[in-house]
PDB file of C-alpha atoms in Angstrom:
ATOM      1  CA  UNK A   1       2.491  16.319  -9.337  1.00  0.00           C
ATOM      2  CA  UNK A   2       0.243  18.991  -6.884  1.00  0.00           C
ATOM      3  CA  UNK A   3       1.518  19.707  -3.612  1.00  0.00           C
ATOM      4  CA  UNK A   4      -0.450  19.108  -0.767  1.00  0.00           C
ATOM      5  CA  UNK A   5      -1.656  22.601   1.365  1.00  0.00           C
ATOM      6  CA  UNK A   6      -1.941  21.215   4.813  1.00  0.00           C
ATOM      7  CA  UNK A   7       0.035  18.574   7.069  1.00  0.00           C
ATOM      8  CA  UNK A   8      -1.229  14.882   6.686  1.00  0.00           C
ATOM      9  CA  UNK A   9      -2.927  13.819   9.468  1.00  0.00           C
ATOM     10  CA  UNK A  10      -0.787  12.296  11.682  1.00  0.00           C
ATOM     11  CA  UNK A  11       1.906  14.789  11.770  1.00  0.00           C
ATOM     12  CA  UNK A  12      -1.197  17.145  12.794  1.00  0.00           C
ATOM     13  CA  UNK A  13      -2.163  14.625  15.362  1.00  0.00           C
ATOM     14  CA  UNK A  14       1.489  14.223  16.977  1.00  0.00           C
ATOM     15  CA  UNK A  15       2.070  18.109  16.709  1.00  0.00           C
ATOM     16  CA  UNK A  16      -0.845  18.677  18.944  1.00  0.00           C
ATOM     17  CA  UNK A  17      -0.162  16.274  21.141  1.00  0.00           C
ATOM     18  CA  UNK A  18       3.172  16.709  21.990  1.00  0.00           C
ATOM     19  CA  UNK A  19       1.880  20.590  22.304  1.00  0.00           C
ATOM     20  CA  UNK A  20       0.150  20.053  25.012  1.00  0.00           C
ATOM     21  CA  UNK A  21       2.760  17.195  26.930  1.00  0.00           C
ATOM     22  CA  UNK A  22       5.098  20.293  26.509  1.00  0.00           C
ATOM     23  CA  UNK A  23       2.930  23.033  27.795  1.00  0.00           C
ATOM     24  CA  UNK A  24       1.785  21.027  30.514  1.00  0.00           C
ATOM     25  CA  UNK A  25       5.316  19.705  31.629  1.00  0.00           C
ATOM     26  CA  UNK A  26       6.501  22.965  31.623  1.00  0.00           C
ATOM     27  CA  UNK A  27       3.907  24.389  33.993  1.00  0.00           C
ATOM     28  CA  UNK A  28       4.373  21.389  36.156  1.00  0.00           C
ATOM     29  CA  UNK A  29       8.077  21.870  36.140  1.00  0.00           C
ATOM     30  CA  UNK A  30       7.848  25.875  36.900  1.00  0.00           C
ATOM     31  CA  UNK A  31       5.420  24.516  40.306  1.00  0.00           C
ATOM     32  CA  UNK A  32       8.044  21.872  41.619  1.00  0.00           C
ATOM     33  CA  UNK A  33       9.237  24.195  43.935  1.00  0.00           C
ATOM     34  CA  UNK A  34       6.209  24.610  45.915  1.00  0.00           C
ATOM     35  CA  UNK A  35       4.285  21.362  45.194  1.00  0.00           C
ATOM     36  CA  UNK A  36       7.518  18.859  45.139  1.00  0.00           C
ATOM     37  CA  UNK A  37       4.610  15.391  44.966  1.00  0.00           C
ATOM     38  CA  UNK A  38       4.447  16.577  41.327  1.00  0.00           C
ATOM     39  CA  UNK A  39       7.906  15.380  40.773  1.00  0.00           C
ATOM     40  CA  UNK A  40       6.983  12.198  39.563  1.00  0.00           C
ATOM     41  CA  UNK A  41       4.154  13.008  37.101  1.00  0.00           C
ATOM     42  CA  UNK A  42       6.936  15.426  35.859  1.00  0.00           C
ATOM     43  CA  UNK A  43       9.111  12.592  35.244  1.00  0.00           C
ATOM     44  CA  UNK A  44       6.583  10.209  33.541  1.00  0.00           C
ATOM     45  CA  UNK A  45       5.217  13.051  31.098  1.00  0.00           C
ATOM     46  CA  UNK A  46       9.140  13.895  30.355  1.00  0.00           C
ATOM     47  CA  UNK A  47       9.516  10.353  29.321  1.00  0.00           C
ATOM     48  CA  UNK A  48       6.480  10.280  27.522  1.00  0.00           C
ATOM     49  CA  UNK A  49       7.419  13.804  25.982  1.00  0.00           C
ATOM     50  CA  UNK A  50      10.942  11.999  24.988  1.00  0.00           C
ATOM     51  CA  UNK A  51       8.975   8.831  23.335  1.00  0.00           C
ATOM     52  CA  UNK A  52       6.653  10.967  21.534  1.00  0.00           C
ATOM     53  CA  UNK A  53       9.103  13.236  19.996  1.00  0.00           C
ATOM     54  CA  UNK A  54      11.025  10.084  18.844  1.00  0.00           C
ATOM     55  CA  UNK A  55       7.374   8.799  17.156  1.00  0.00           C
ATOM     56  CA  UNK A  56       7.150  12.290  15.870  1.00  0.00           C
ATOM     57  CA  UNK A  57      10.296  12.610  13.975  1.00  0.00           C
ATOM     58  CA  UNK A  58      10.326   8.953  12.645  1.00  0.00           C
ATOM     59  CA  UNK A  59       6.275   9.947  11.356  1.00  0.00           C
ATOM     60  CA  UNK A  60       8.019  13.209   9.726  1.00  0.00           C
ATOM     61  CA  UNK A  61      10.089  11.026   8.082  1.00  0.00           C
ATOM     62  CA  UNK A  62       7.812   8.655   6.733  1.00  0.00           C
ATOM     63  CA  UNK A  63       5.583  11.284   4.892  1.00  0.00           C
ATOM     64  CA  UNK A  64       8.213  13.598   3.987  1.00  0.00           C
ATOM     65  CA  UNK A  65       7.255  13.732   0.769  1.00  0.00           C
ATOM     66  CA  UNK A  66       3.386  14.453   1.550  1.00  0.00           C
ATOM     67  CA  UNK A  67       4.645  17.991   3.543  1.00  0.00           C
ATOM     68  CA  UNK A  68       3.135  21.483   2.245  1.00  0.00           C
ATOM     69  CA  UNK A  69       5.752  23.544   1.037  1.00  0.00           C
ATOM     70  CA  UNK A  70       6.915  26.444   3.577  1.00  0.00           C
ATOM     71  CA  UNK A  71       5.040  29.698   3.354  1.00  0.00           C
ATOM     72  CA  UNK A  72       8.437  31.638   3.455  1.00  0.00           C
ATOM     73  CA  UNK A  73      10.324  31.541  -0.291  1.00  0.00           C
ATOM     74  CA  UNK A  74      13.736  29.610   0.015  1.00  0.00           C
ATOM     75  CA  UNK A  75      16.537  32.090   0.520  1.00  0.00           C
ATOM     76  CA  UNK A  76      14.886  34.659   2.764  1.00  0.00           C
ATOM     77  CA  UNK A  77      15.748  35.411   6.036  1.00  0.00           C
ATOM     78  CA  UNK A  78      12.114  34.326   6.757  1.00  0.00           C
ATOM     79  CA  UNK A  79      13.102  30.984   5.543  1.00  0.00           C
ATOM     80  CA  UNK A  80      16.335  30.435   7.214  1.00  0.00           C
ATOM     81  CA  UNK A  81      14.657  31.863  10.703  1.00  0.00           C
ATOM     82  CA  UNK A  82      11.670  29.369  10.290  1.00  0.00           C
ATOM     83  CA  UNK A  83      14.296  26.188   9.772  1.00  0.00           C
ATOM     84  CA  UNK A  84      16.505  27.126  12.516  1.00  0.00           C
ATOM     85  CA  UNK A  85      13.682  27.508  15.051  1.00  0.00           C
ATOM     86  CA  UNK A  86      12.212  24.047  14.194  1.00  0.00           C
ATOM     87  CA  UNK A  87      15.964  22.208  14.403  1.00  0.00           C
ATOM     88  CA  UNK A  88      16.186  23.930  17.111  1.00  0.00           C
ATOM     89  CA  UNK A  89      12.718  23.393  18.796  1.00  0.00           C
ATOM     90  CA  UNK A  90      13.381  19.417  17.908  1.00  0.00           C
ATOM     91  CA  UNK A  91      16.760  20.013  19.475  1.00  0.00           C
ATOM     92  CA  UNK A  92      15.701  21.319  22.817  1.00  0.00           C
ATOM     93  CA  UNK A  93      12.616  18.985  22.996  1.00  0.00           C
ATOM     94  CA  UNK A  94      14.847  15.838  23.024  1.00  0.00           C
ATOM     95  CA  UNK A  95      17.838  17.716  25.045  1.00  0.00           C
ATOM     96  CA  UNK A  96      15.197  18.500  27.709  1.00  0.00           C
ATOM     97  CA  UNK A  97      14.119  15.418  28.661  1.00  0.00           C
ATOM     98  CA  UNK A  98      17.199  13.432  28.380  1.00  0.00           C
ATOM     99  CA  UNK A  99      18.954  15.734  30.960  1.00  0.00           C
ATOM    100  CA  UNK A 100      16.314  15.655  33.455  1.00  0.00           C
ATOM    101  CA  UNK A 101      16.802  11.961  32.662  1.00  0.00           C
ATOM    102  CA  UNK A 102      20.740  12.192  33.199  1.00  0.00           C
ATOM    103  CA  UNK A 103      20.056  14.424  36.531  1.00  0.00           C
ATOM    104  CA  UNK A 104      17.994  11.837  38.000  1.00  0.00           C
ATOM    105  CA  UNK A 105      20.553   9.073  37.372  1.00  0.00           C
ATOM    106  CA  UNK A 106      23.505  11.120  38.774  1.00  0.00           C
ATOM    107  CA  UNK A 107      20.906  12.037  41.782  1.00  0.00           C
ATOM    108  CA  UNK A 108      21.118   7.964  41.973  1.00  0.00           C
ATOM    109  CA  UNK A 109      17.386   7.657  41.663  1.00  0.00           C
ATOM    110  CA  UNK A 110      15.286   5.636  38.910  1.00  0.00           C
ATOM    111  CA  UNK A 111      13.345   7.132  36.090  1.00  0.00           C
ATOM    112  CA  UNK A 112      10.011   5.689  36.094  1.00  0.00           C
ATOM    113  CA  UNK A 113       7.269   6.388  33.526  1.00  0.00           C
ATOM    114  CA  UNK A 114       3.860   6.025  35.606  1.00  0.00           C
ATOM    115  CA  UNK A 115       4.910   3.010  37.383  1.00  0.00           C
ATOM    116  CA  UNK A 116       4.762   1.340  33.946  1.00  0.00           C
ATOM    117  CA  UNK A 117       8.648   0.650  33.266  1.00  0.00           C
ATOM    118  CA  UNK A 118      11.681   2.681  33.971  1.00  0.00           C
ATOM    119  CA  UNK A 119      14.711   3.790  32.183  1.00  0.00           C
ATOM    120  CA  UNK A 120      17.769   2.118  32.964  1.00  0.00           C
ATOM    121  CA  UNK A 121      20.300   3.937  35.049  1.00  0.00           C
ATOM    122  CA  UNK A 122      23.479   4.948  32.833  1.00  0.00           C
ATOM    123  CA  UNK A 123      25.483   7.587  34.898  1.00  0.00           C
ATOM    124  CA  UNK A 124      27.487   7.090  38.769  1.00  0.00           C
ATOM    125  CA  UNK A 125      25.897   8.563  41.439  1.00  0.00           C
ATOM    126  CA  UNK A 126      27.291  12.077  41.587  1.00  0.00           C
ATOM    127  CA  UNK A 127      25.810  15.152  43.304  1.00  0.00           C
ATOM    128  CA  UNK A 128      28.166  17.815  41.675  1.00  0.00           C
ATOM    129  CA  UNK A 129      27.148  15.662  37.935  1.00  0.00           C
ATOM    130  CA  UNK A 130      23.401  15.896  39.076  1.00  0.00           C
ATOM    131  CA  UNK A 131      23.889  19.398  40.045  1.00  0.00           C
ATOM    132  CA  UNK A 132      25.039  20.437  36.369  1.00  0.00           C
ATOM    133  CA  UNK A 133      22.628  18.039  34.583  1.00  0.00           C
ATOM    134  CA  UNK A 134      20.131  19.695  37.091  1.00  0.00           C
ATOM    135  CA  UNK A 135      21.173  23.296  35.441  1.00  0.00           C
ATOM    136  CA  UNK A 136      21.296  21.917  32.060  1.00  0.00           C
ATOM    137  CA  UNK A 137      17.662  20.933  32.113  1.00  0.00           C
ATOM    138  CA  UNK A 138      16.437  23.932  33.722  1.00  0.00           C
ATOM    139  CA  UNK A 139      18.350  25.812  30.915  1.00  0.00           C
ATOM    140  CA  UNK A 140      16.943  23.909  28.000  1.00  0.00           C
ATOM    141  CA  UNK A 141      13.534  23.959  29.902  1.00  0.00           C
ATOM    142  CA  UNK A 142      13.413  27.969  29.646  1.00  0.00           C
ATOM    143  CA  UNK A 143      15.059  27.626  26.225  1.00  0.00           C
ATOM    144  CA  UNK A 144      12.093  25.539  24.728  1.00  0.00           C
ATOM    145  CA  UNK A 145       9.323  27.525  26.511  1.00  0.00           C
ATOM    146  CA  UNK A 146      11.013  30.848  24.999  1.00  0.00           C
ATOM    147  CA  UNK A 147      10.879  29.263  21.436  1.00  0.00           C
ATOM    148  CA  UNK A 148       7.550  27.578  22.027  1.00  0.00           C
ATOM    149  CA  UNK A 149       6.210  31.557  22.545  1.00  0.00           C
ATOM    150  CA  UNK A 150       8.389  32.480  19.603  1.00  0.00           C
ATOM    151  CA  UNK A 151       6.831  29.677  17.536  1.00  0.00           C
ATOM    152  CA  UNK A 152       3.225  30.724  18.257  1.00  0.00           C
ATOM    153  CA  UNK A 153       4.428  34.318  17.865  1.00  0.00           C
ATOM    154  CA  UNK A 154       5.244  33.197  13.913  1.00  0.00           C
ATOM    155  CA  UNK A 155       2.116  31.576  13.384  1.00  0.00           C
ATOM    156  CA  UNK A 156       0.570  35.409  14.696  1.00  0.00           C
ATOM    157  CA  UNK A 157       2.610  37.490  12.537  1.00  0.00           C
ATOM    158  CA  UNK A 158       2.427  35.443   9.466  1.00  0.00           C
ATOM    159  CA  UNK A 159      -1.276  35.801  10.174  1.00  0.00           C
ATOM    160  CA  UNK A 160      -1.256  39.602  10.833  1.00  0.00           C
ATOM    161  CA  UNK A 161       1.350  41.082   9.183  1.00  0.00           C
ATOM    162  CA  UNK A 162       1.761  38.987   5.974  1.00  0.00           C
ATOM    163  CA  UNK A 163      -1.708  37.982   5.708  1.00  0.00           C
ATOM    164  CA  UNK A 164      -1.098  34.123   5.524  1.00  0.00           C
ATOM    165  CA  UNK A 165      -3.436  32.236   7.679  1.00  0.00           C
ATOM    166  CA  UNK A 166      -1.661  29.235   8.360  1.00  0.00           C
ATOM    167  CA  UNK A 167      -2.786  27.843  11.182  1.00  0.00           C
ATOM    168  CA  UNK A 168      -5.348  25.532   9.499  1.00  0.00           C
ATOM    169  CA  UNK A 169      -2.575  23.700   7.920  1.00  0.00           C
ATOM    170  CA  UNK A 170      -1.690  22.314  11.178  1.00  0.00           C
ATOM    171  CA  UNK A 171      -4.926  21.688  12.835  1.00  0.00           C
ATOM    172  CA  UNK A 172      -6.595  18.023  12.831  1.00  0.00           C
ATOM    173  CA  UNK A 173     -10.134  18.322  12.858  1.00  0.00           C
ATOM    174  CA  UNK A 174     -10.093  20.999   9.935  1.00  0.00           C
ATOM    175  CA  UNK A 175     -10.108  19.131   7.205  1.00  0.00           C
ATOM    176  CA  UNK A 176     -11.634  21.857   4.651  1.00  0.00           C
ATOM    177  CA  UNK A 177      -9.873  22.623   1.776  1.00  0.00           C
ATOM    178  CA  UNK A 178      -7.437  25.652   2.605  1.00  0.00           C
ATOM    179  CA  UNK A 179      -8.534  28.533   0.317  1.00  0.00           C
ATOM    180  CA  UNK A 180      -6.123  29.949  -1.974  1.00  0.00           C
ATOM    181  CA  UNK A 181      -5.333  33.067   0.131  1.00  0.00           C
ATOM    182  CA  UNK A 182      -3.230  31.137   2.114  1.00  0.00           C
ATOM    183  CA  UNK A 183      -0.859  29.738  -0.573  1.00  0.00           C
ATOM    184  CA  UNK A 184       1.973  30.945  -1.051  1.00  0.00           C
ATOM    185  CA  UNK A 185       1.714  33.988  -3.760  1.00  0.00           C
ATOM    186  CA  UNK A 186       3.996  32.655  -6.530  1.00  0.00           C
TER     187      UNK A 186
END
């Protein structure tokens, strides 16, 4: 069976939508100290991210047999780093909005998504718990920002150091065939 060279369109589209939402919400989060009126937008986008990552995980499972193989050879430190980074990305993408929701719960506030619906309140009101959950929310957000940066550096390193142009594999609009120079050397 011939192995695919690019990600399915649904994976590419969800990847880039989630990336835009993440970067945008990280930026909004950093502006909250100066512009508290952005808090409702930050919470709404956070809920949308939580929903989007669950959809992305379900879709990735659905198309798992149509995903291209890693460009890193199995068993190498590069392959281990790739797998670990992707797993940690998913953990942080899930944990950051969850901690934000729980922090809001413990502060005694509802968490609304663009006024369309609200997430249930599952924690009792507690100033101390809200503080600690807020700290965890911030910590995971900073970790996520750092990991997104490393993810982008990894793509750049593949291109500059190993001559693997892996970016076209995940771009949704470029459906041209990938040249053989982008393939893993066997």
